[in-house]
Short mmCIF file of C-alpha atoms and ligand atoms in Angstrom, two decimals:
data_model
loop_
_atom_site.label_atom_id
_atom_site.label_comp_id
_atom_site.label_asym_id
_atom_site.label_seq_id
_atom_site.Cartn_x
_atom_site.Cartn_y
_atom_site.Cartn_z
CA UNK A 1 -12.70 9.14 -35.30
CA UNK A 2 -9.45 8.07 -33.79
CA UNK A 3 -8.45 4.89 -32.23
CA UNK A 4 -5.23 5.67 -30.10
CA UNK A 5 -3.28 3.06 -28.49
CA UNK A 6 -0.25 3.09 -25.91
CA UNK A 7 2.31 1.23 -23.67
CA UNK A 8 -0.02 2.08 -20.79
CA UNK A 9 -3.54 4.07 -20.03
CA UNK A 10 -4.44 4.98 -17.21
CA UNK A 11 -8.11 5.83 -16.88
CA UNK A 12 -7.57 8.21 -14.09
CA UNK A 13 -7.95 5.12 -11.73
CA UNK A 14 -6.20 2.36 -12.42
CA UNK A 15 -4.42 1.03 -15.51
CA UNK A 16 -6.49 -0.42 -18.38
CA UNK A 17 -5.72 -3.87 -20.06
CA UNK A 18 -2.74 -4.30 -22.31
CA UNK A 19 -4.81 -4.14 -25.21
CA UNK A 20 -7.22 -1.07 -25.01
CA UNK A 21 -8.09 0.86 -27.69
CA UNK A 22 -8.90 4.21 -26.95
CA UNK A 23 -11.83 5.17 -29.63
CA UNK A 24 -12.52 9.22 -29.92
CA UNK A 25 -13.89 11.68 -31.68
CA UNK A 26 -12.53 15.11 -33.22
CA UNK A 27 -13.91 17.00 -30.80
CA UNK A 28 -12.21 14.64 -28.21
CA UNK A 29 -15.26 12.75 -27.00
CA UNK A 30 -14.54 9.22 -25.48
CA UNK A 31 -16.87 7.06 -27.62
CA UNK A 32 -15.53 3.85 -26.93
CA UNK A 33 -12.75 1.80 -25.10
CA UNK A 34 -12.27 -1.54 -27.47
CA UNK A 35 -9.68 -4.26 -27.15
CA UNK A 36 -6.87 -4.21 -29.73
CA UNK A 37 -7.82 -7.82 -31.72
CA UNK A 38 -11.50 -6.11 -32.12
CA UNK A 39 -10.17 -3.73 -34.96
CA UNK A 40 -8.02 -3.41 -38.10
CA UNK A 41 -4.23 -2.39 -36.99
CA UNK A 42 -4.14 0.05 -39.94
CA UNK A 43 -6.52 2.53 -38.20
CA UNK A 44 -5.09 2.38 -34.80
CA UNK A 45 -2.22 4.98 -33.32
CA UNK A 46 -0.02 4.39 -31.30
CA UNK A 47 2.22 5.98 -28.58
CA UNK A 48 5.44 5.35 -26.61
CA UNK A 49 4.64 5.95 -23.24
CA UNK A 50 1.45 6.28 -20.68
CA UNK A 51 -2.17 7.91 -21.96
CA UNK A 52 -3.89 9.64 -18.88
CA UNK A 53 -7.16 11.92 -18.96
CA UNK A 54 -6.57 15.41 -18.74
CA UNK A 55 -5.08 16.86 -14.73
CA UNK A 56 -6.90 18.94 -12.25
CA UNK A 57 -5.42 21.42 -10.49
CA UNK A 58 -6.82 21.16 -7.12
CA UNK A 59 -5.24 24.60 -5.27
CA UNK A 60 -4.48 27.66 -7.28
CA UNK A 61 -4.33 31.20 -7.11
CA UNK A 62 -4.67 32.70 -10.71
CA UNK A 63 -5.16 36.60 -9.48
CA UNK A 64 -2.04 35.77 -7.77
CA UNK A 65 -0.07 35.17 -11.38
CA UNK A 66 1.63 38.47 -11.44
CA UNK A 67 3.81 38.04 -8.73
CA UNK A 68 5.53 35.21 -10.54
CA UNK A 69 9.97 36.00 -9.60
CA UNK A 70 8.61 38.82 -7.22
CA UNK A 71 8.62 36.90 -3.58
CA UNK A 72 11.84 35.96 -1.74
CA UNK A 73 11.74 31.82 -1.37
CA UNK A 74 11.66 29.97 2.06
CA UNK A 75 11.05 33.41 4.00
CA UNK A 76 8.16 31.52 6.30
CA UNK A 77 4.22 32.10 5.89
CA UNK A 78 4.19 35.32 7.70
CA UNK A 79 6.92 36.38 5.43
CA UNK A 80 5.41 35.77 2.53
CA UNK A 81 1.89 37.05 3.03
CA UNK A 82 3.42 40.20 4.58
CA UNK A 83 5.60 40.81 1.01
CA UNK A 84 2.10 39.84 -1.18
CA UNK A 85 0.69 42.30 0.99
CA UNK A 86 3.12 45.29 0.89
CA UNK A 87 3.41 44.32 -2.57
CA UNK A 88 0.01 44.31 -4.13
CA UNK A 89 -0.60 47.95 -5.22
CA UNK A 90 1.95 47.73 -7.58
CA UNK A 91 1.19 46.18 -10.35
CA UNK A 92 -0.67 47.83 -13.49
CA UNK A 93 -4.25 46.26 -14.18
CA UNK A 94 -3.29 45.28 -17.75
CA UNK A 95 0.07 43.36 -16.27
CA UNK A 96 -2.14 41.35 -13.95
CA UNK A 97 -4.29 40.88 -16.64
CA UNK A 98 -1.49 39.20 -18.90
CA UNK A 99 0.08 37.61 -16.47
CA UNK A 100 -3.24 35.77 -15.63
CA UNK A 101 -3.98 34.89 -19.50
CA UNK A 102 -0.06 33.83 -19.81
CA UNK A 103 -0.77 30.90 -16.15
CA UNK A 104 -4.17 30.01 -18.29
CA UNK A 105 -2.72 29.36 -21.16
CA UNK A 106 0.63 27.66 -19.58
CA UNK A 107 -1.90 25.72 -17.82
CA UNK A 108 -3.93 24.34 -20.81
CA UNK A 109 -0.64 23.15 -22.64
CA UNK A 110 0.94 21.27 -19.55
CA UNK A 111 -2.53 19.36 -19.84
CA UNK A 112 -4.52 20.61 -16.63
CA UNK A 113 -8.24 21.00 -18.19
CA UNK A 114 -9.67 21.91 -14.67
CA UNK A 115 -9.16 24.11 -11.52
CA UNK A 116 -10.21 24.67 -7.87
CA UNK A 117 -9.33 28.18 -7.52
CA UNK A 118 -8.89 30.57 -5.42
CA UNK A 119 -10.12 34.64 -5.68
CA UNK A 120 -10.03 37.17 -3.27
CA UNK A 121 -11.81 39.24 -5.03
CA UNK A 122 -13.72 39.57 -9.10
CA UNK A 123 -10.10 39.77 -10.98
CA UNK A 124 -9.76 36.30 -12.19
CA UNK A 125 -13.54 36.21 -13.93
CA UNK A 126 -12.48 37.66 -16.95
CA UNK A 127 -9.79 35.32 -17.75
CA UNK A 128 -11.79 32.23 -16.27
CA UNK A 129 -15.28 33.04 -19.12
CA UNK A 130 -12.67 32.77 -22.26
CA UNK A 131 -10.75 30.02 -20.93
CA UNK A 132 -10.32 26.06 -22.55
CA UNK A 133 -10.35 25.30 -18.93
CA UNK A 134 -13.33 24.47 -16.41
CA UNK A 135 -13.06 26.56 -13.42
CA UNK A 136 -14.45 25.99 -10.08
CA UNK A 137 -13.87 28.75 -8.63
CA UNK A 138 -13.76 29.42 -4.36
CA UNK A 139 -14.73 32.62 -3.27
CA UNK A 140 -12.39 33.17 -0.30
CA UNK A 141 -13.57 35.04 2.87
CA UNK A 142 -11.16 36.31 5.54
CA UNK A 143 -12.44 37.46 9.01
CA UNK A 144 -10.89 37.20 12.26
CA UNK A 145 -13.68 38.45 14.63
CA UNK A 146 -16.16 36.90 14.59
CA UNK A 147 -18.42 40.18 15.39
CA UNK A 148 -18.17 40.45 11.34
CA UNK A 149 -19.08 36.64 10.06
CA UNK A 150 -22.68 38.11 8.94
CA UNK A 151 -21.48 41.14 6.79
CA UNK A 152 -18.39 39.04 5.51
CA UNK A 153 -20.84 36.60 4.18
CA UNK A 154 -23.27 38.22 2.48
CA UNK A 155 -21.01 40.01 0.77
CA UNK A 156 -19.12 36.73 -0.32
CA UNK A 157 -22.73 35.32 -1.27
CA UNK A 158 -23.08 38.44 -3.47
CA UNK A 159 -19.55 37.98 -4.99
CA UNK A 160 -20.59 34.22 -5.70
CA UNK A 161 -23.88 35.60 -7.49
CA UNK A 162 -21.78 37.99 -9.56
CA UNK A 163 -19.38 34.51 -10.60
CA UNK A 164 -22.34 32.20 -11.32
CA UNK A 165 -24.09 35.39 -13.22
CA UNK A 166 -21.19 34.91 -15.41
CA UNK A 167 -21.72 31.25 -15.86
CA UNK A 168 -18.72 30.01 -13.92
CA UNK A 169 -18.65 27.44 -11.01
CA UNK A 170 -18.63 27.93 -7.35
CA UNK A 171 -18.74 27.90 -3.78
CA UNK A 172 -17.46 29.69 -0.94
CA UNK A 173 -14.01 28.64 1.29
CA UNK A 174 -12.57 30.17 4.18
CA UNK A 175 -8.93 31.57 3.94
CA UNK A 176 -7.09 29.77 6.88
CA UNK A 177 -8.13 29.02 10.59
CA UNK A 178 -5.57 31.71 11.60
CA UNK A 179 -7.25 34.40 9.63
CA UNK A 180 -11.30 32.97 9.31
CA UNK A 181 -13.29 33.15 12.62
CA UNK A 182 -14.67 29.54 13.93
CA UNK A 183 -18.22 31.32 13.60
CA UNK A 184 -17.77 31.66 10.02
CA UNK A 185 -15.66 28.55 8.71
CA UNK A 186 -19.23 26.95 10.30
CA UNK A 187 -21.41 29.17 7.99
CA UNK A 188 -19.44 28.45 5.00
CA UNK A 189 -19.20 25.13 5.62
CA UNK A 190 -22.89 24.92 5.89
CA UNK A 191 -23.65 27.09 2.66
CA UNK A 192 -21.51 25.02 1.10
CA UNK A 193 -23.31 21.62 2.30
CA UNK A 194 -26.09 22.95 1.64
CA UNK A 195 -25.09 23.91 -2.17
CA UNK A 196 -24.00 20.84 -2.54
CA UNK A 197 -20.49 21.97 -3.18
CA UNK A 198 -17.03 21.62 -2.34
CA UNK A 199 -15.38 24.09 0.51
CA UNK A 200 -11.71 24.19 1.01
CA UNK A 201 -9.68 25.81 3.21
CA UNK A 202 -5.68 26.35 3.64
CA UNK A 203 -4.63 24.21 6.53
CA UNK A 204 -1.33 23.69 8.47
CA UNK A 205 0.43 25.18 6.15
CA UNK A 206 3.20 26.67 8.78
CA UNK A 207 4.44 26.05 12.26
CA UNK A 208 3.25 29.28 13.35
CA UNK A 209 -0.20 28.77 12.88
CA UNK A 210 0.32 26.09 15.12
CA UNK A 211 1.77 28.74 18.04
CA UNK A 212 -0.85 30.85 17.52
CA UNK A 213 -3.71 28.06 18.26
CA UNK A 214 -1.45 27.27 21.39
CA UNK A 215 -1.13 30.89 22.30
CA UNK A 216 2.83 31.08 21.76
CA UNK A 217 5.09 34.01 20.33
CA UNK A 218 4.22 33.60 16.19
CA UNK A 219 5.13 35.08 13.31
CA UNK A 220 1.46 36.40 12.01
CA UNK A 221 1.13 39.01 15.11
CA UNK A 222 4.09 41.11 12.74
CA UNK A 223 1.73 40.34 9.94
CA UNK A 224 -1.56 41.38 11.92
CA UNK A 225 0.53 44.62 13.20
CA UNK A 226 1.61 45.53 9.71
CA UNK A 227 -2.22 45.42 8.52
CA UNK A 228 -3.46 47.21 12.03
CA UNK A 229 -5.38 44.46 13.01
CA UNK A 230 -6.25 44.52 16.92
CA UNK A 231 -6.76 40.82 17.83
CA UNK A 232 -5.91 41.08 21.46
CA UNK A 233 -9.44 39.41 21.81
CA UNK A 234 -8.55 36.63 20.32
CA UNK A 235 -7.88 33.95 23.55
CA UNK A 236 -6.01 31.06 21.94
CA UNK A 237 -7.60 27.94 22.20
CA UNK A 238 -4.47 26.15 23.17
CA UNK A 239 -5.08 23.12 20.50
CA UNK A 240 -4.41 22.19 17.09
CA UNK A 241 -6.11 24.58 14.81
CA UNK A 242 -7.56 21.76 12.91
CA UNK A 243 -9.19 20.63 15.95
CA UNK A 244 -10.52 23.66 16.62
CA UNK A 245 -12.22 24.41 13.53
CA UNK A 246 -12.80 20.98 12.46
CA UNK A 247 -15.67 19.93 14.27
CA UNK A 248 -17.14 22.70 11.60
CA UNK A 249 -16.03 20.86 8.50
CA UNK A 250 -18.82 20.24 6.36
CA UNK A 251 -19.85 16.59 5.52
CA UNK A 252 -19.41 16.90 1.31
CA UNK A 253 -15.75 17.73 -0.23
CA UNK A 254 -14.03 19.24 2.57
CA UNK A 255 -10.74 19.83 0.82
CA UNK A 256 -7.86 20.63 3.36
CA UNK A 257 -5.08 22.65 1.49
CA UNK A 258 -1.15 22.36 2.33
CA UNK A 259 -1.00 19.86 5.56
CA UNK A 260 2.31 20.89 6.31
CA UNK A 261 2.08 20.35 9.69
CA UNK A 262 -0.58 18.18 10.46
CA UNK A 263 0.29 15.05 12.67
CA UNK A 264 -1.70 11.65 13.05
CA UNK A 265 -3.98 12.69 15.70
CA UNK A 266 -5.35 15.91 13.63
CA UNK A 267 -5.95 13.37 10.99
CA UNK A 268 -7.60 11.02 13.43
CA UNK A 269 -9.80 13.92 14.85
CA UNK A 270 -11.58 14.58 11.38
CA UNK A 271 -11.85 10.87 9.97
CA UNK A 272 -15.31 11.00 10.15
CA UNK A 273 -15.96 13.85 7.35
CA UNK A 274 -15.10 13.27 3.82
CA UNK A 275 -11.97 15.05 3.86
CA UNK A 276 -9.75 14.91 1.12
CA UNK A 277 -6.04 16.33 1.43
CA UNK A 278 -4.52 18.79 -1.01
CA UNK A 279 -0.86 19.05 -1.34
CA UNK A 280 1.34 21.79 -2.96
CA UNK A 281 4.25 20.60 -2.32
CA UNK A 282 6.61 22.96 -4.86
CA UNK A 283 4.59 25.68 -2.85
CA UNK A 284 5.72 24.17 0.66
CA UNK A 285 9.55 24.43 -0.26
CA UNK A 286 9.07 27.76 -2.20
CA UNK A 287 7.59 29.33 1.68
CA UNK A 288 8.17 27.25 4.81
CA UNK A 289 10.93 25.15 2.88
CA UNK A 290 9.80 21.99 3.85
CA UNK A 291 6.89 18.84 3.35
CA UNK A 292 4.19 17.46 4.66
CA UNK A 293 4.64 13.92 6.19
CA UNK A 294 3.20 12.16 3.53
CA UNK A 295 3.76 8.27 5.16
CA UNK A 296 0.52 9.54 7.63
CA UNK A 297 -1.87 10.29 4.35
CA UNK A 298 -4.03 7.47 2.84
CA UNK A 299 -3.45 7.34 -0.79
CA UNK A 300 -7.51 7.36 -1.28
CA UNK A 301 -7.73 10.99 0.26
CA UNK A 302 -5.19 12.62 -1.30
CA UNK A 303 -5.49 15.43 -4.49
CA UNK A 304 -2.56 17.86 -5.48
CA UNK A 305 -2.06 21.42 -6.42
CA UNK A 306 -0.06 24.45 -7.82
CA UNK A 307 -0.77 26.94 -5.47
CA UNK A 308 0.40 29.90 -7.36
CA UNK A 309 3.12 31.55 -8.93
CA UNK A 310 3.69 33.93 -6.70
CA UNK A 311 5.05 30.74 -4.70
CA UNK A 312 6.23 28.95 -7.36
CA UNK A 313 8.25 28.89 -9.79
CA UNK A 314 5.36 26.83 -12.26
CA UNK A 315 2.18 25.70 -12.49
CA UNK A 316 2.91 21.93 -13.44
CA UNK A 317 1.23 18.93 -11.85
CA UNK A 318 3.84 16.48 -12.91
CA UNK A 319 6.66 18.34 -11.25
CA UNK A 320 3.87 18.56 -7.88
CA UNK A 321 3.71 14.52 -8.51
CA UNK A 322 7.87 14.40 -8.84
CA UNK A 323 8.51 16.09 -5.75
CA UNK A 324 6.63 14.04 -3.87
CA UNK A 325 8.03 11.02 -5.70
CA UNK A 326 11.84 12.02 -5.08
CA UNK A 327 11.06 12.76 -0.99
CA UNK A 328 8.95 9.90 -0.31
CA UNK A 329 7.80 5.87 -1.33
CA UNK A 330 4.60 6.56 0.43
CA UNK A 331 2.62 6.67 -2.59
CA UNK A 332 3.07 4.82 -6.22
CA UNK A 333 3.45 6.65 -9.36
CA UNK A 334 -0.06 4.95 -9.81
CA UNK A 335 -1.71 6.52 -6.94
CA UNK A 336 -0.28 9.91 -7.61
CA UNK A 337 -1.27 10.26 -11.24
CA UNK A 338 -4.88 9.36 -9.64
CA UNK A 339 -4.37 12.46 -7.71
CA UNK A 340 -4.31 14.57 -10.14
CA UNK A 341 -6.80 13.07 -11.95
CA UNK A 342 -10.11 11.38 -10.36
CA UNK A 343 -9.48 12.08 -6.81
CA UNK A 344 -9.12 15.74 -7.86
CA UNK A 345 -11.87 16.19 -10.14
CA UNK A 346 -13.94 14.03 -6.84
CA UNK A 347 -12.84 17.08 -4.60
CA UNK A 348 -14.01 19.66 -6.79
CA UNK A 349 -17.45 17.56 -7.44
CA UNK A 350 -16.52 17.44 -11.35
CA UNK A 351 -15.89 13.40 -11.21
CA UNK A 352 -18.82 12.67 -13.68
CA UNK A 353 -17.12 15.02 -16.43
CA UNK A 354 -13.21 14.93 -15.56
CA UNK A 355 -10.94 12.65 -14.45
CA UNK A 356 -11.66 9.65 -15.85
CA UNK A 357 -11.84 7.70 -19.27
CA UNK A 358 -15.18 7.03 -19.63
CA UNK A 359 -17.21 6.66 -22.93
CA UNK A 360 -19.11 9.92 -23.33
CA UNK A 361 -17.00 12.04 -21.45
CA UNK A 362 -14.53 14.50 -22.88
CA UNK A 363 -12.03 14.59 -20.05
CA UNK A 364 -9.11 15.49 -22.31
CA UNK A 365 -6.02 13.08 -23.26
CA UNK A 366 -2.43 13.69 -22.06
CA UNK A 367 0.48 11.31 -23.29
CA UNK A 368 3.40 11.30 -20.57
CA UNK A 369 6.27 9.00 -20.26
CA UNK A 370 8.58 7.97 -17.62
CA UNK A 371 12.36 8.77 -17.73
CA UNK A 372 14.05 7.09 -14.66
CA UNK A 373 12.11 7.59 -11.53
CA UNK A 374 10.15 10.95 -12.99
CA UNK A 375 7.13 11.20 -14.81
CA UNK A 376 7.55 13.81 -17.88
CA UNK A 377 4.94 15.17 -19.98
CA UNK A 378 4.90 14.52 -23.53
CA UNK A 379 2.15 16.53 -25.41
CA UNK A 380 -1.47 17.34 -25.18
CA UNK A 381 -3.29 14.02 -27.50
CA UNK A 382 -6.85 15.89 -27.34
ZN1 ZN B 401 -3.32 28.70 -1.53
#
């Protein structure tokens, strides 16, 4: 048993008393939280600096993890999916494979100890059954017309079988409103409800999925040519796309990915379903070279991700938390280390096991400390 002490700890909502004694066991188990005058000094550790429970990673990619160096920076969404595209044949099976184990790993030691994540397709399962990390995996579906919803989700109900087969969490998620027909965002979403599980989807990430819910010139018709796509069907709605999909949203964990571009009154159309924002900011400079306005978000709603490496240069939560720090006062240093902590592990549905200290609960134990205005990570306690 080990009774661990520090300047601060955070219990993945707000800061504990002065006092606290952390009490856990060797296999990391919370048993206890006891004030400091309760035991004998010689048994307690202590630390310089702030205890927190282990991070979730809200948004990642880890099929993605092989393209880490290989995509030009701030070439614009279209840009970018066009290169993954023309790029993705490439690579050898046992690369990909590596490179996946390497982001795992590099995950586990800058103290994540669970992920919403993304998979196209069944090459991430492997790496996700031997991993110290809980996955919650989203099956992404992408479908313009919606003449194909039906076919595109059984098919991503059979891939979900295959996953939970395996014994790994989750659900189903629409790519983006750009590429995902209205018709099936709504089935998901329902699935999904009715599952009791979370959905996400990738929203306003770019200005020109905004011009191609309003019907102007965008970038994605070069992307929709390059893939011989014929969407002159598609009549453009000549709205937000988050209005235009959003009425769809499903009432549990409805998490909203990248908000680049979202504006007051998108937030104002969906504030009656339990949305909760996801922002990958590193990502957002890495692609579109640019934020979210993060003075419109409400601190309550808010989780953070990686995205991948193929659009970034790491997959570190505290440098995610930093960025947002250095651009913005919006939120306290507080508020975003309950991002990636309980407000995450609430999107993902995994609040009663991560995220928090509670006694029982082996949410993992990360010692950080703050140097000037950043928050740096100091080791992995448990
Ligand atoms: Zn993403």
């Amino acid at each position: 048993m080990r009774f661990l002490k520090a300047e601060r700890i955070f219990s993945g909502i707000d800061y504990l008393p002065a006092d606290t004694v952390l009490v856990v066991d060797d296999e990391g188990f919370i048993k206890d939280l006891l004030l400091e005058p309760e035991l004998d000094k010689s048994q307690i550790e202590r630390f310089e600096g702030i205890l927190s429970p282990g991070f979730v990673n809200a948004h990642c990619h880890l099929e993605l993890s092989h393209f880490k160096d290989k995509i030009p920076q701030k070439t614009g969404l279209p840009g970018f999916a066009l290169e993954v595209v023309k790029q993705r044949g490439n690579f050898p099976a046992e690369f990909m494979e590596d490179a996946m184990s390497a982001a795992d790993r590099g995950m586990w030691e800058n103290g994540i100890v669970a992920v919403g994540d993304i998979s196209n397709g069944s090459d991430s399962f492997k790496t996700k059954t031997s991993s110290k990390i809980h996955y919650h995996t989203f099956i992404e579906l992408i479908g313009l017309n919606p003449k194909n919803a039906d076919s595109i989700f059984e098919k991503g109900k059979e891939q979900l079988k295959m996953l939970w087969d395996l014994g790994l969490a989750g659900s189903l998620a629409p790519h983006a409103a750009y590429s995902t027909s209205k018709e099936l965002i709504h089935k998901i979403a329902g699935f999904d409800q009715h599952n009791k599980s979370p959905f996400s989807i990738h929203n306003q990430e770019s200005p020109e999925e905004a011009k191609f819910f309003m019907g102007e010139p965008n970038g994605f018709m070069k992307l929709y040519d390059f893939l011989n796509l014929d969407i002159s069907w598609f009549k453009a709605p000549e709205m937000s796309s988050l209005k235009y999909y959003g009425g769809n949203l499903s009432e549990k964990n409805a998490l909203l990915v990248h908000n680049t571009f979202t504006n007051q009154s998108d937030i104002n159309f969906v504030k009656h379903k339990n949305v909760i924002w996801c922002f990958c900011p590193c990502a957002n400079k890495y692609i579109e070279n640019t934020l979210p306005d993060f003075s419109i978000f409400e601190a309550e709603n808010i989780c953070i991700g990686t995205d991948s490496l193929a659009s970034n240069l790491g997959l570190d939560l505290l440098e995610e938390i930093n960025l947002i720090a250095e651009e913005s006062n919006h939120f306290s240093m507080q508020q975003l280390l309950k991002a990636v902590t309980y407000n995450a592990a609430r999107a993902l549905g995994i609040e009663e096991k991560f995220g928090q200290l509670l006694p029982g609960k082996r949410p993992g134990l990360n010692l950080l400390k703050k140097e000037d205005t950043k928050l740096k990570f100091i080791k992995k306690i448990c």
